[in-house]
Coordinates of C-alpha atoms and ligand atoms in Angstrom, one line a residue:
M272 CA -108.4 -33.0 54.5
R273 CA -110.5 -32.9 57.7
L274 CA -109.0 -34.7 60.7
A275 CA -111.3 -36.2 63.3
T276 CA -109.6 -37.4 66.6
L277 CA -111.4 -40.2 68.5
T278 CA -110.6 -40.9 72.1
G279 CA -110.1 -44.7 71.7
E280 CA -109.9 -47.5 69.2
T281 CA -113.6 -48.5 70.0
D282 CA -114.9 -44.9 70.4
F283 CA -118.2 -45.5 68.6
D284 CA -119.9 -42.3 70.0
G285 CA -116.9 -40.2 68.9
W286 CA -116.9 -41.7 65.4
R287 CA -120.6 -41.2 65.1
A288 CA -120.4 -37.5 66.1
A289 CA -117.4 -36.9 63.8
A290 CA -119.0 -38.7 60.9
R291 CA -122.3 -36.7 61.3
A292 CA -120.4 -33.4 61.4
L293 CA -118.3 -34.4 58.4
R294 CA -121.3 -35.4 56.4
Q295 CA -123.2 -32.3 57.3
A296 CA -120.2 -30.2 56.2
G297 CA -120.1 -32.0 52.9
V298 CA -116.7 -33.6 53.4
P299 CA -116.4 -36.6 51.0
P300 CA -114.9 -39.9 52.3
E301 CA -111.6 -39.4 50.5
E302 CA -111.1 -36.1 52.4
A303 CA -112.0 -37.4 55.9
V304 CA -109.3 -38.8 58.1
F305 CA -110.0 -40.5 61.5
R306 CA -107.3 -41.0 64.0
V307 CA -107.1 -42.2 67.6
G308 CA -105.3 -40.0 70.1
R309 CA -105.5 -36.9 72.2
S310 CA -106.9 -33.7 70.8
V311 CA -106.8 -30.4 72.6
A312 CA -109.6 -29.0 70.6
G313 CA -112.1 -31.9 70.8
L314 CA -113.2 -33.9 67.8
F315 CA -111.8 -31.6 65.2
D316 CA -108.5 -29.6 65.7
D317 CA -109.5 -27.4 62.7
G318 CA -112.7 -26.2 64.3
L319 CA -115.3 -28.1 62.2
P320 CA -118.7 -27.3 63.9
A321 CA -120.4 -30.0 66.0
P322 CA -123.1 -31.9 64.2
R323 CA -126.6 -30.4 64.2
P324 CA -129.8 -32.4 64.5
D325 CA -130.8 -33.3 61.0
A326 CA -134.4 -34.5 60.5
S327 CA -133.8 -35.2 56.8
F328 CA -131.4 -38.1 57.4
H329 CA -131.8 -41.1 59.6
T330 CA -129.4 -44.0 59.9
S331 CA -131.1 -47.3 60.2
R332 CA -130.9 -49.5 63.3
A333 CA -129.3 -52.1 61.1
F334 CA -126.5 -49.7 60.1
V335 CA -125.9 -48.7 63.7
D336 CA -125.7 -52.3 64.8
L337 CA -123.3 -53.2 62.0
A338 CA -121.1 -50.1 62.7
Q339 CA -120.9 -50.9 66.4
S340 CA -119.5 -54.3 65.5
V341 CA -117.2 -53.2 62.6
I342 CA -115.6 -50.6 64.9
L343 CA -114.3 -53.4 67.1
H344 CA -112.4 -54.8 64.1
R345 CA -108.6 -54.4 64.3
S346 CA -108.3 -53.1 60.7
A347 CA -106.9 -49.6 60.5
D348 CA -109.4 -48.5 57.8
R349 CA -112.6 -49.5 59.6
F350 CA -113.6 -45.8 60.4
D351 CA -113.1 -44.9 56.7
L352 CA -115.2 -47.9 55.5
L353 CA -118.0 -46.9 57.9
Y354 CA -117.9 -43.2 56.9
R355 CA -118.0 -44.2 53.2
L356 CA -121.1 -46.3 53.9
L357 CA -122.7 -43.4 55.8
W358 CA -121.9 -41.0 53.1
R359 CA -123.3 -43.2 50.3
M360 CA -126.5 -43.8 52.3
K361 CA -127.6 -40.2 51.7
A362 CA -128.1 -41.0 48.0
E363 CA -128.7 -44.8 48.5
P364 CA -130.9 -45.0 51.7
D365 CA -131.3 -48.8 51.3
L366 CA -127.6 -49.5 50.7
I367 CA -127.2 -51.5 53.8
R368 CA -129.5 -54.2 52.4
V369 CA -127.5 -54.6 49.3
V370 CA -125.3 -57.4 50.5
T371 CA -123.6 -57.7 47.1
D372 CA -122.2 -54.2 47.4
V373 CA -118.5 -54.3 47.9
D374 CA -118.5 -51.9 50.9
V375 CA -121.6 -53.6 52.5
A376 CA -120.1 -57.1 52.0
D377 CA -116.8 -55.9 53.5
A378 CA -118.5 -54.5 56.6
I379 CA -120.6 -57.6 57.1
E380 CA -117.5 -59.8 56.8
R381 CA -115.7 -57.7 59.4
A382 CA -118.7 -57.8 61.7
K383 CA -118.7 -61.6 61.4
N384 CA -115.0 -61.7 62.3
V385 CA -115.8 -59.6 65.4
S386 CA -118.6 -61.8 66.4
R387 CA -116.4 -64.9 65.9
A388 CA -113.7 -63.3 68.1
S389 CA -116.3 -62.7 70.8
H390 CA -117.4 -66.3 70.5
K391 CA -113.9 -67.5 70.8
M392 CA -113.3 -65.4 73.8
K393 CA -116.3 -67.0 75.5
A394 CA -114.9 -70.4 74.7
F395 CA -111.2 -69.9 75.4
V396 CA -110.8 -67.6 78.4
R397 CA -109.3 -69.7 81.2
F398 CA -109.3 -68.2 84.7
R399 CA -106.6 -69.1 87.1
R400 CA -107.0 -68.9 90.8
I401 CA -105.1 -66.3 92.9
E402 CA -105.1 -66.7 96.7
A403 CA -105.3 -63.0 97.9
A404 CA -105.2 -61.7 101.5
D405 CA -109.0 -61.0 101.3
G406 CA -109.9 -64.4 99.7
E407 CA -109.9 -66.0 96.3
R408 CA -109.7 -64.2 93.0
W409 CA -109.5 -65.3 89.4
A410 CA -107.6 -63.9 86.6
A411 CA -107.2 -64.7 82.9
W412 CA -104.9 -63.5 80.2
F413 CA -106.5 -63.4 76.7
E414 CA -105.5 -62.0 73.4
P415 CA -108.7 -61.5 71.4
A416 CA -108.5 -61.4 67.6
H417 CA -110.5 -58.2 67.6
R418 CA -111.3 -55.6 70.3
V419 CA -114.2 -57.5 71.9
L420 CA -113.3 -57.2 75.6
E421 CA -116.1 -54.7 76.5
R422 CA -118.6 -56.4 74.3
T423 CA -117.9 -59.9 75.8
A424 CA -117.1 -59.2 79.5
P425 CA -120.8 -58.9 80.5
F426 CA -121.2 -62.6 79.4
F427 CA -118.6 -63.5 82.1
A428 CA -120.3 -61.4 84.6
R429 CA -123.6 -63.3 84.0
R430 CA -121.8 -66.7 84.0
F431 CA -119.6 -66.2 87.0
P432 CA -121.5 -63.7 89.2
T433 CA -120.1 -64.9 92.5
M434 CA -116.5 -65.1 91.5
R435 CA -114.2 -62.0 91.7
W436 CA -112.4 -62.1 88.4
A437 CA -110.3 -60.0 86.0
I438 CA -109.7 -60.6 82.3
L439 CA -106.5 -59.0 81.1
T440 CA -105.9 -58.3 77.4
P441 CA -103.5 -56.1 75.4
D442 CA -106.4 -53.8 74.7
G443 CA -107.7 -53.3 78.2
S444 CA -108.8 -55.1 81.3
A445 CA -112.2 -56.0 82.7
V446 CA -112.7 -56.5 86.4
W447 CA -115.8 -58.0 88.1
D448 CA -115.9 -57.5 91.9
G449 CA -119.1 -59.5 92.4
D450 CA -121.2 -56.4 92.0
A451 CA -120.0 -54.3 89.1
L452 CA -118.0 -54.5 86.0
A453 CA -115.2 -52.0 85.5
F454 CA -112.8 -51.5 82.6
G455 CA -109.2 -50.6 83.0
P456 CA -106.0 -50.1 81.1
P457 CA -104.3 -52.6 78.8
A458 CA -102.3 -55.4 80.5
T459 CA -99.4 -57.6 79.7
R460 CA -99.2 -61.4 79.9
D461 CA -96.9 -61.4 82.9
M462 CA -99.6 -59.6 85.0
A463 CA -101.7 -62.7 84.9
P464 CA -100.8 -65.9 86.8
S465 CA -99.7 -68.7 84.5
E466 CA -100.6 -71.8 86.3
D467 CA -102.7 -73.1 89.2
E468 CA -104.3 -76.3 90.4
V469 CA -107.3 -75.8 88.1
E470 CA -104.9 -76.4 85.2
D471 CA -104.9 -80.1 85.9
F472 CA -108.7 -80.1 85.9
W473 CA -108.8 -78.6 82.4
K474 CA -106.3 -81.1 81.1
T475 CA -108.2 -84.0 82.6
Y476 CA -111.5 -82.6 81.3
Y477 CA -110.1 -82.1 77.8
A478 CA -108.4 -85.5 77.7
S479 CA -111.7 -87.1 78.8
T480 CA -113.8 -85.2 76.1
F481 CA -111.3 -86.0 73.4
N482 CA -112.8 -88.8 71.2
P483 CA -110.1 -90.3 69.1
A484 CA -112.5 -92.0 66.8
R485 CA -114.0 -88.7 65.8
L486 CA -110.7 -86.8 65.4
K487 CA -110.8 -84.3 62.5
L488 CA -107.7 -82.2 62.8
K489 CA -108.8 -79.5 60.4
A490 CA -112.2 -79.0 61.9
M491 CA -110.6 -79.0 65.4
Q492 CA -108.1 -76.3 64.4
G493 CA -111.0 -74.3 62.8
E494 CA -112.8 -74.3 66.1
M495 CA -109.8 -73.9 68.3
P496 CA -107.4 -71.8 66.2
K497 CA -103.7 -72.2 67.1
R498 CA -103.5 -68.5 68.1
Y499 CA -105.4 -69.4 71.3
W500 CA -103.4 -72.5 72.2
K501 CA -100.7 -70.8 74.2
N502 CA -103.2 -69.7 76.9
L503 CA -105.1 -73.0 77.0
P504 CA -103.7 -75.5 79.5
E505 CA -105.4 -78.3 77.6
A506 CA -103.7 -77.4 74.3
A507 CA -100.5 -78.9 75.6
L508 CA -102.2 -82.3 75.3
I509 CA -103.3 -81.9 71.7
R510 CA -100.2 -83.2 70.0
E511 CA -99.9 -86.2 72.3
L512 CA -103.6 -87.1 72.0
T513 CA -103.7 -86.8 68.3
A514 CA -100.6 -89.0 68.0
Q515 CA -102.3 -91.6 70.1
A516 CA -105.6 -91.3 68.4
S517 CA -105.6 -94.5 66.2
A518 CA -104.3 -96.7 69.0
R519 CA -106.9 -95.3 71.4
T520 CA -109.7 -95.8 68.9
E521 CA -109.0 -99.5 68.9
T522 CA -108.9 -99.8 72.7
M523 CA -112.0 -97.6 73.2
V524 CA -114.3 -99.8 71.4
G525 CA -115.6 -102.4 73.8
A526 CA -113.8 -100.9 76.8
P527 CA -115.5 -101.6 80.2
A528 CA -117.5 -98.9 81.9
T529 CA -115.4 -96.0 83.2
E530 CA -115.2 -95.1 86.8
P531 CA -116.3 -91.6 87.6
N532 CA -113.4 -89.1 87.7
L533 CA -113.7 -87.9 91.3
R534 CA -111.4 -85.0 90.9
L535 CA -113.3 -83.8 87.9
A536 CA -116.6 -84.3 89.6
K537 CA -115.4 -82.4 92.6
T538 CA -114.2 -79.5 90.6
L539 CA -117.3 -79.3 88.5
S540 CA -119.6 -79.6 91.5
R541 CA -117.8 -76.8 93.2
M542 CA -118.2 -74.7 90.0
N543 CA -121.9 -75.8 90.0
R544 CA -122.3 -74.7 93.6
D545 CA -120.6 -71.4 93.0
H546 CA -122.6 -70.4 90.0
A547 CA -126.1 -69.2 90.6
F548 CA -128.8 -70.8 88.5
D549 CA -130.6 -68.0 86.7
E550 CA -134.0 -69.2 85.8
G551 CA -134.7 -66.1 83.7
F552 CA -131.6 -66.5 81.6
I553 CA -132.4 -67.2 77.9
P554 CA -129.4 -68.6 76.0
S555 CA -129.0 -67.0 72.6
T556 CA -126.4 -69.5 71.3
L557 CA -125.8 -73.2 71.8
D558 CA -122.5 -72.4 73.5
E559 CA -124.3 -70.2 76.1
L560 CA -126.8 -73.0 76.6
G561 CA -124.0 -75.6 77.1
Q562 CA -122.5 -73.4 79.8
A563 CA -125.8 -72.4 81.5
V564 CA -126.9 -76.1 81.8
Q565 CA -124.0 -76.5 84.3
T566 CA -125.9 -74.4 86.7
C567 CA -129.3 -76.1 86.2
R568 CA -131.4 -76.7 89.3
R569 CA -134.7 -77.5 87.6
C570 CA -134.6 -81.0 89.1
P571 CA -132.3 -82.8 91.5
L572 CA -130.4 -84.9 88.9
W573 CA -127.5 -82.4 88.7
R574 CA -126.4 -83.4 92.2
D575 CA -125.0 -86.9 91.2
A576 CA -123.9 -86.1 87.7
T577 CA -120.4 -85.0 86.7
Q578 CA -121.8 -82.3 84.4
G579 CA -124.8 -81.4 82.3
V580 CA -124.5 -82.8 78.7
C581 CA -126.1 -80.7 76.0
G582 CA -126.4 -81.5 72.4
A583 CA -123.5 -81.5 69.9
G584 CA -123.1 -81.4 66.2
A585 CA -124.2 -79.1 63.3
K586 CA -125.5 -75.9 64.8
Q587 CA -128.1 -75.4 62.0
A588 CA -128.8 -79.1 61.4
R589 CA -131.9 -80.1 59.5
L590 CA -131.9 -83.3 61.6
M591 CA -132.0 -83.4 65.4
I592 CA -131.5 -86.8 67.0
V593 CA -132.8 -87.0 70.6
G594 CA -131.8 -89.8 73.0
E595 CA -132.8 -90.4 76.6
Q596 CA -130.0 -89.1 78.8
P597 CA -126.2 -89.2 78.9
G598 CA -124.8 -92.5 80.0
D599 CA -121.7 -93.2 82.0
Q600 CA -119.2 -92.3 79.3
E601 CA -121.2 -89.2 78.1
D602 CA -121.4 -87.9 81.7
L603 CA -117.6 -87.9 81.8
A604 CA -116.9 -86.8 78.3
G605 CA -119.6 -84.0 78.3
R606 CA -120.8 -85.1 74.9
P607 CA -123.8 -87.2 73.9
F608 CA -123.7 -90.7 72.4
V609 CA -119.9 -91.3 72.7
G610 CA -120.3 -94.7 74.4
P611 CA -121.6 -98.1 73.2
A612 CA -125.1 -96.9 72.3
G613 CA -123.4 -94.1 70.3
Q614 CA -121.4 -96.7 68.4
V615 CA -124.6 -98.6 67.5
L616 CA -126.2 -95.3 66.5
D617 CA -123.2 -94.2 64.4
E618 CA -123.2 -97.5 62.5
A619 CA -127.0 -97.5 61.8
L620 CA -126.9 -93.9 60.7
A621 CA -124.1 -94.7 58.3
E622 CA -126.0 -97.6 56.9
A623 CA -129.0 -95.4 56.4
G624 CA -126.9 -92.9 54.5
I625 CA -127.0 -90.2 57.2
D626 CA -123.8 -88.4 58.2
R627 CA -123.8 -87.9 62.0
D628 CA -121.8 -84.7 61.5
D629 CA -124.7 -83.1 59.6
A630 CA -127.0 -83.8 62.5
F631 CA -127.4 -82.3 66.0
V632 CA -127.4 -85.0 68.6
T633 CA -128.9 -84.4 72.0
N634 CA -130.9 -86.0 74.8
A635 CA -134.2 -85.4 76.5
V636 CA -132.5 -85.2 79.9
K637 CA -129.2 -83.5 80.3
H638 CA -127.9 -85.1 83.5
F639 CA -126.9 -88.7 84.0
K640 CA -129.3 -90.4 86.3
H641 CA -127.8 -93.5 87.9
E642 CA -127.3 -95.5 91.1
P643 CA -124.0 -96.9 92.3
R644 CA -123.5 -100.6 92.2
G645 CA -120.1 -101.5 93.5
K646 CA -117.7 -99.4 91.5
R647 CA -120.1 -99.0 88.6
R648 CA -122.8 -96.4 88.0
I649 CA -125.9 -98.1 86.7
H650 CA -128.3 -96.2 84.5
K651 CA -131.7 -95.3 85.9
T652 CA -134.7 -94.2 83.8
P653 CA -135.6 -90.6 84.5
L654 CA -139.0 -89.8 86.0
V655 CA -141.7 -88.0 84.0
S656 CA -141.1 -84.9 86.3
E657 CA -137.4 -85.0 85.4
I658 CA -138.1 -85.2 81.7
S659 CA -140.6 -82.4 82.0
A660 CA -138.2 -80.2 83.9
C661 CA -135.5 -80.8 81.3
R662 CA -137.8 -80.0 78.4
W663 CA -136.9 -76.4 78.9
W664 CA -133.4 -77.1 77.7
L665 CA -134.5 -79.4 74.8
D666 CA -137.0 -76.7 73.7
A667 CA -134.2 -74.1 73.8
E668 CA -132.0 -76.4 71.6
R669 CA -134.9 -76.9 69.2
R670 CA -135.4 -73.1 69.0
L671 CA -131.7 -72.5 68.3
V672 CA -131.1 -75.3 65.9
K673 CA -134.5 -75.2 64.1
P674 CA -134.4 -78.8 62.8
K675 CA -136.7 -79.9 60.0
V676 CA -136.9 -83.4 61.3
I677 CA -136.5 -84.8 64.8
V678 CA -135.9 -88.4 65.4
T679 CA -136.6 -89.6 68.9
L680 CA -134.8 -92.7 70.2
G681 CA -136.9 -94.6 72.8
A682 CA -139.8 -93.6 75.0
T683 CA -138.1 -91.0 77.1
A684 CA -136.9 -89.1 74.1
A685 CA -140.4 -89.3 72.6
L686 CA -142.0 -88.0 75.8
G687 CA -139.4 -85.2 76.0
V688 CA -140.0 -84.0 72.4
L689 CA -143.8 -84.7 72.1
N690 CA -144.8 -83.9 75.7
R691 CA -147.0 -87.1 75.6
K692 CA -146.4 -90.7 76.1
I693 CA -146.4 -92.9 73.0
A694 CA -146.2 -96.6 72.3
V695 CA -142.9 -96.6 70.5
M696 CA -143.3 -100.0 68.9
T697 CA -146.6 -99.2 67.3
E698 CA -146.1 -95.5 66.5
R699 CA -142.5 -95.8 65.2
G700 CA -141.5 -94.8 61.8
E701 CA -144.5 -92.5 61.1
P702 CA -143.8 -88.8 60.7
L703 CA -145.7 -86.7 63.2
P704 CA -146.1 -83.1 62.0
Q705 CA -145.4 -80.5 64.7
P706 CA -146.9 -77.0 65.2
D707 CA -143.5 -75.4 64.5
G708 CA -143.4 -77.0 61.0
S709 CA -140.9 -79.8 61.9
Q710 CA -141.7 -83.5 61.8
V711 CA -141.0 -86.0 64.5
L712 CA -140.3 -89.6 63.8
A713 CA -140.1 -92.0 66.8
T714 CA -138.0 -95.1 66.8
V715 CA -136.3 -97.4 69.4
H716 CA -133.2 -96.5 71.4
P717 CA -130.0 -98.1 70.2
S718 CA -129.3 -99.6 73.7
Y719 CA -132.6 -101.6 73.3
L720 CA -130.7 -103.4 70.4
L721 CA -127.8 -104.0 72.7
R722 CA -130.0 -105.6 75.3
L723 CA -131.7 -108.1 73.1
P724 CA -130.7 -111.6 74.1
D725 CA -130.6 -113.6 70.9
E726 CA -128.7 -112.9 67.8
A727 CA -131.6 -113.4 65.3
T728 CA -133.9 -110.9 67.1
R729 CA -131.0 -108.5 67.4
R730 CA -130.4 -108.6 63.7
A731 CA -134.1 -108.2 62.8
E732 CA -134.5 -105.3 65.2
R733 CA -131.4 -103.6 63.9
R734 CA -132.7 -103.9 60.4
R735 CA -136.0 -102.2 61.5
F736 CA -134.0 -99.5 63.2
V737 CA -132.0 -98.8 60.0
E738 CA -135.3 -98.8 58.1
D739 CA -136.7 -96.1 60.4
L740 CA -133.5 -94.1 59.9
K741 CA -133.9 -94.4 56.1
R742 CA -137.4 -92.9 56.5
V743 CA -135.8 -90.1 58.4
R744 CA -133.4 -89.5 55.5
A745 CA -136.3 -89.5 53.0
L746 CA -138.0 -86.7 55.1
L747 CA -134.8 -84.6 54.9
Ligands
URA1092 N1 -127.9 -93.0 75.7 C1 -128.6 -91.9 75.4 O1 -129.8 -91.9 75.4 N2 -127.9 -90.8 75.2 C2 -126.6 -90.8 75.2 O2 -126.1 -89.7 75.0 C3 -125.9 -92.0 75.5 C4 -126.6 -93.1 75.7

């Protein structure tokens, strides 16, 4: 047996040096033991020589990337699995591409779990405010499923560059002082504050985004696993909101326009003000995009909106549905097409045989443009300059989702997607091939149907709308 001692659970460099030395010394996987701890003699207590440069053996970039993820997995045998792969690669140089191989499949699965844990951390870390003698600080307690703190902390440094924050976890802590990121020792839950005034904001926000008509408990628990609930202020509402879901669905349909939630708007606009807009930031996931849009300053529409509303739905959808801009209810809920136009759209999609859950639904413009009239906020059509400014976000969504077919609802959506004005009534229903291989099909906006004055025209126009959507379905 050869025993290699690594300095930490995520000591990739240590594992790599040990694995190289073991491989060069001809130690087979079943005789190699990795442990984490302190060693007086370095990597090997029993004096195995340090690895030599070896021109005859190269590990591929793909393997290194995979190994760097797998090492963050909490399983105790991850070092062994990686060494077994490395050992086998001497005789099978292309092993890493054989995704049906048991070891390769196992490593890929563990890497996926790690990536999911990092994704969940980005979504579920909740900072709480601490009033310190030298000003405001923020702290969050989080228990990641795998050891992803160091991998994920830079995301928070990019997103919250002007806040001074700490993320405390059982594996270690990350501290951002506004300039540099530092990592420290493990923490315990009682080291982080448990409540603050921002708590109410999260609860209000969650309650307002919770759409009872679209409640799918299983899917919700998949996205927000119960293990994270105890640190999420909004999770306290889940039981209550799900219990009320069917009653709320009935009252939601046909409810009058909602008044803007001033407290929510204030909190979000403070967050907006505090977070610098980084024009060079390229979101690599839809979640990153959804957060980055909150800092958007590409046009002035962010000033009066509660929040930016990006697309929602299937992340790899074959169909993208593009509307104009969030309306009053979407602005509050943070999700597209949840109000009356959304209801018309949902019904027409169902009639055309399209499941909205299979599509990615978004808007050409991400902020609600409106003007106050009494207590109400009245929709205003965005300017061409605003549509053009927002095309950056729409293009990013198109790049990430890669839809095969895009249906545009109304003239603004068509302009946002096609970058040219079209006459919707004459060009509707005809597939327009795009340079990226997708096809665009233009049709009317569902709120156009809601505005038609007489019943007969409304029926006829609704039929045409459903016909257009059936054409979309045929293209899929
Ligand atoms: N109208 C739109 O165009 N988009 C929405 O999200 C809601 C209403």
